[in-house]
């Protein structure tokens, strides 16, 4: 472990929910919950206002609704989350070539490798400036932890939440860790925590006092050695700039089990198209196609087929996935489907059969996003032929009222709040779902550059029309 706090851990605070609050003035300061809205949906992110009611990520959405019935419930908008993440990661890469993203909203940075910091004071200055730069560029808050190792930097950023900065000075690590719960350490989940509790070990200091031999006896050699080292604040893991992608996959969980075999086949084809779009977006191809099926009784089956060479051709992936489905019994219903590609490469081997299929007319991919939002948006079998589907929280524009977002829909009606990131809380209006004046649109930027000004200053977003005037700020639970 180095002798200066030059490992930085950034965690964007309640990222998805914060993006939604920044986009929607009427939701600022309100409880906002983002995730799958069906009966089997789970919470992806809850705003700090929602956490007061006990709502947290990975909680079943039905439970969240019981705890916070008046919160705003929104379907994720992964496109804008990715765009903002790329902005933030760009700021991190200006600090150092060694940036290790963990997710869209979290990353480690080795400041020493970029010459950005070398001691306590320089690291603190870099962290403070980074937080300001992120707020100027995105309008969002990020918490920063600085320490001499990855483990400690992550613990520091947790302590910094929300919207803060914590630096752990070298030499103080043992004293700081000692009284903390064993669950603070990486790799200590509920099962390991219960094992340690039964042995009378509740704090990090008690792990150190128990000794390495006792931990090995309790947890096994590898886990025991690693946990004892962490309790002594030892963590030599480097910041790794590139993580090798081993597979690309997509999957959907369905609100109602699918029994129709034709519908299952169509879902697999749609997932194959989504998977290929993601594969191509990463500049990759793959030679092993994987199908995942979770049946009505929660039993999960996987089937795979390895091709002659790597491909990123949607026709090839669709055909392979369809062949794999033929070997799976879906009698009784299907609750989850997934398609993946592994054996990745950065080149493709042309497939003559795929070329022939393309000449005959390649099937068009389903419109919509390529991530989790599409899981809710497409092919649930609930809407009638040609009926338009409006997702809670997603962006729309009306020919008369301007830009807004879907607050809820159902029974042939869609309710829209007309406001923009820089406007006052907007008015609410309800339309027929087939209203020709209403159209889905891309999200507006959270921060607009002032005319003639430098990037990063928070400009006033253009009003969404007459409907964007100030009105009630009540957050309504959006439904789909």
PDB file of N, CA and C in Angstrom, residues 86 245 247-248 274-287 310-313 341 343-349 370:
ATOM      1  N   UNK A  86     -20.453   8.967 -19.600  1.00  0.00           N
ATOM      2  CA  UNK A  86     -19.305   9.217 -20.482  1.00  0.00           C
ATOM      3  C   UNK A  86     -18.687  10.585 -20.203  1.00  0.00           C
ATOM      4  N   UNK A 245     -13.664  -7.753 -21.500  1.00  0.00           N
ATOM      5  CA  UNK A 245     -15.053  -8.169 -21.581  1.00  0.00           C
ATOM      6  C   UNK A 245     -15.113  -9.627 -22.021  1.00  0.00           C
ATOM      7  N   UNK A 247     -18.116 -11.483 -22.126  1.00  0.00           N
ATOM      8  CA  UNK A 247     -19.347 -11.796 -22.819  1.00  0.00           C
ATOM      9  C   UNK A 247     -20.214 -10.547 -22.901  1.00  0.00           C
ATOM     10  N   UNK A 248     -21.153 -10.577 -23.826  1.00  0.00           N
ATOM     11  CA  UNK A 248     -22.148  -9.516 -23.968  1.00  0.00           C
ATOM     12  C   UNK A 248     -23.501 -10.197 -23.960  1.00  0.00           C
ATOM     13  N   UNK A 274     -31.083  -6.998 -29.812  1.00  0.00           N
ATOM     14  CA  UNK A 274     -30.527  -6.098 -28.796  1.00  0.00           C
ATOM     15  C   UNK A 274     -29.091  -6.472 -28.456  1.00  0.00           C
ATOM     16  N   UNK A 275     -28.849  -7.775 -28.325  1.00  0.00           N
ATOM     17  CA  UNK A 275     -27.515  -8.245 -27.990  1.00  0.00           C
ATOM     18  C   UNK A 275     -26.512  -7.846 -29.073  1.00  0.00           C
ATOM     19  N   UNK A 276     -26.910  -7.990 -30.338  1.00  0.00           N
ATOM     20  CA  UNK A 276     -26.011  -7.642 -31.445  1.00  0.00           C
ATOM     21  C   UNK A 276     -25.744  -6.142 -31.461  1.00  0.00           C
ATOM     22  N   UNK A 277     -26.756  -5.331 -31.176  1.00  0.00           N
ATOM     23  CA  UNK A 277     -26.523  -3.886 -31.146  1.00  0.00           C
ATOM     24  C   UNK A 277     -25.506  -3.522 -30.078  1.00  0.00           C
ATOM     25  N   UNK A 278     -25.612  -4.162 -28.940  1.00  0.00           N
ATOM     26  CA  UNK A 278     -24.644  -3.910 -27.874  1.00  0.00           C
ATOM     27  C   UNK A 278     -23.263  -4.424 -28.264  1.00  0.00           C
ATOM     28  N   UNK A 279     -23.220  -5.579 -28.908  1.00  0.00           N
ATOM     29  CA  UNK A 279     -21.964  -6.173 -29.357  1.00  0.00           C
ATOM     30  C   UNK A 279     -21.267  -5.230 -30.336  1.00  0.00           C
ATOM     31  N   UNK A 280     -22.016  -4.750 -31.324  1.00  0.00           N
ATOM     32  CA  UNK A 280     -21.437  -3.850 -32.323  1.00  0.00           C
ATOM     33  C   UNK A 280     -21.026  -2.522 -31.697  1.00  0.00           C
ATOM     34  N   UNK A 281     -21.812  -2.062 -30.733  1.00  0.00           N
ATOM     35  CA  UNK A 281     -21.469  -0.812 -30.070  1.00  0.00           C
ATOM     36  C   UNK A 281     -20.128  -0.882 -29.366  1.00  0.00           C
ATOM     37  N   UNK A 282     -19.759  -2.085 -28.913  1.00  0.00           N
ATOM     38  CA  UNK A 282     -18.469  -2.281 -28.251  1.00  0.00           C
ATOM     39  C   UNK A 282     -17.363  -2.640 -29.238  1.00  0.00           C
ATOM     40  N   UNK A 283     -17.691  -2.718 -30.537  1.00  0.00           N
ATOM     41  CA  UNK A 283     -16.689  -3.057 -31.540  1.00  0.00           C
ATOM     42  C   UNK A 283     -16.227  -4.501 -31.440  1.00  0.00           C
ATOM     43  N   UNK A 284     -17.122  -5.405 -31.014  1.00  0.00           N
ATOM     44  CA  UNK A 284     -16.745  -6.799 -30.784  1.00  0.00           C
ATOM     45  C   UNK A 284     -17.584  -7.731 -31.653  1.00  0.00           C
ATOM     46  N   UNK A 285     -17.146  -8.978 -31.704  1.00  0.00           N
ATOM     47  CA  UNK A 285     -17.907 -10.075 -32.286  1.00  0.00           C
ATOM     48  C   UNK A 285     -17.683 -11.286 -31.392  1.00  0.00           C
ATOM     49  N   UNK A 286     -18.436 -12.345 -31.620  1.00  0.00           N
ATOM     50  CA  UNK A 286     -18.276 -13.525 -30.774  1.00  0.00           C
ATOM     51  C   UNK A 286     -18.651 -14.787 -31.514  1.00  0.00           C
ATOM     52  N   UNK A 287     -18.196 -15.905 -31.010  1.00  0.00           N
ATOM     53  CA  UNK A 287     -18.440 -17.167 -31.714  1.00  0.00           C
ATOM     54  C   UNK A 287     -19.350 -18.115 -30.944  1.00  0.00           C
ATOM     55  N   UNK A 310     -16.061 -15.994 -35.229  1.00  0.00           N
ATOM     56  CA  UNK A 310     -16.788 -14.909 -34.566  1.00  0.00           C
ATOM     57  C   UNK A 310     -17.665 -14.140 -35.553  1.00  0.00           C
ATOM     58  N   UNK A 311     -18.796 -13.660 -35.059  1.00  0.00           N
ATOM     59  CA  UNK A 311     -19.733 -12.922 -35.906  1.00  0.00           C
ATOM     60  C   UNK A 311     -20.368 -11.796 -35.109  1.00  0.00           C
ATOM     61  N   UNK A 312     -20.823 -10.756 -35.821  1.00  0.00           N
ATOM     62  CA  UNK A 312     -21.689  -9.737 -35.246  1.00  0.00           C
ATOM     63  C   UNK A 312     -22.900  -9.541 -36.144  1.00  0.00           C
ATOM     64  N   UNK A 313     -23.225 -10.581 -36.902  1.00  0.00           N
ATOM     65  CA  UNK A 313     -24.334 -10.523 -37.840  1.00  0.00           C
ATOM     66  C   UNK A 313     -25.631 -10.874 -37.103  1.00  0.00           C
ATOM     67  N   UNK A 341     -23.600 -13.493 -26.099  1.00  0.00           N
ATOM     68  CA  UNK A 341     -22.538 -13.907 -27.013  1.00  0.00           C
ATOM     69  C   UNK A 341     -21.232 -13.898 -26.226  1.00  0.00           C
ATOM     70  N   UNK A 343     -16.923 -15.799 -26.168  1.00  0.00           N
ATOM     71  CA  UNK A 343     -15.837 -16.097 -27.090  1.00  0.00           C
ATOM     72  C   UNK A 343     -15.566 -14.891 -27.960  1.00  0.00           C
ATOM     73  N   UNK A 344     -15.384 -13.733 -27.325  1.00  0.00           N
ATOM     74  CA  UNK A 344     -15.352 -12.461 -28.038  1.00  0.00           C
ATOM     75  C   UNK A 344     -14.047 -12.223 -28.779  1.00  0.00           C
ATOM     76  N   UNK A 345     -14.157 -11.454 -29.867  1.00  0.00           N
ATOM     77  CA  UNK A 345     -13.004 -11.044 -30.671  1.00  0.00           C
ATOM     78  C   UNK A 345     -13.287  -9.655 -31.216  1.00  0.00           C
ATOM     79  N   UNK A 346     -12.249  -9.015 -31.740  1.00  0.00           N
ATOM     80  CA  UNK A 346     -12.444  -7.689 -32.324  1.00  0.00           C
ATOM     81  C   UNK A 346     -12.447  -7.746 -33.855  1.00  0.00           C
ATOM     82  N   UNK A 347     -12.814  -8.925 -34.409  1.00  0.00           N
ATOM     83  CA  UNK A 347     -12.959  -9.066 -35.854  1.00  0.00           C
ATOM     84  C   UNK A 347     -14.107 -10.029 -36.114  1.00  0.00           C
ATOM     85  N   UNK A 348     -14.572 -10.093 -37.345  1.00  0.00           N
ATOM     86  CA  UNK A 348     -15.657 -10.999 -37.698  1.00  0.00           C
ATOM     87  C   UNK A 348     -15.230 -11.907 -38.845  1.00  0.00           C
ATOM     88  N   UNK A 349     -15.879 -13.040 -38.902  1.00  0.00           N
ATOM     89  CA  UNK A 349     -15.653 -13.955 -40.024  1.00  0.00           C
ATOM     90  C   UNK A 349     -16.951 -13.999 -40.816  1.00  0.00           C
ATOM     91  N   UNK A 370     -31.565   0.082 -26.049  1.00  0.00           N
ATOM     92  CA  UNK A 370     -30.951  -1.238 -26.124  1.00  0.00           C
ATOM     93  C   UNK A 370     -30.657  -1.791 -24.747  1.00  0.00           C
TER      94      UNK A 370
END
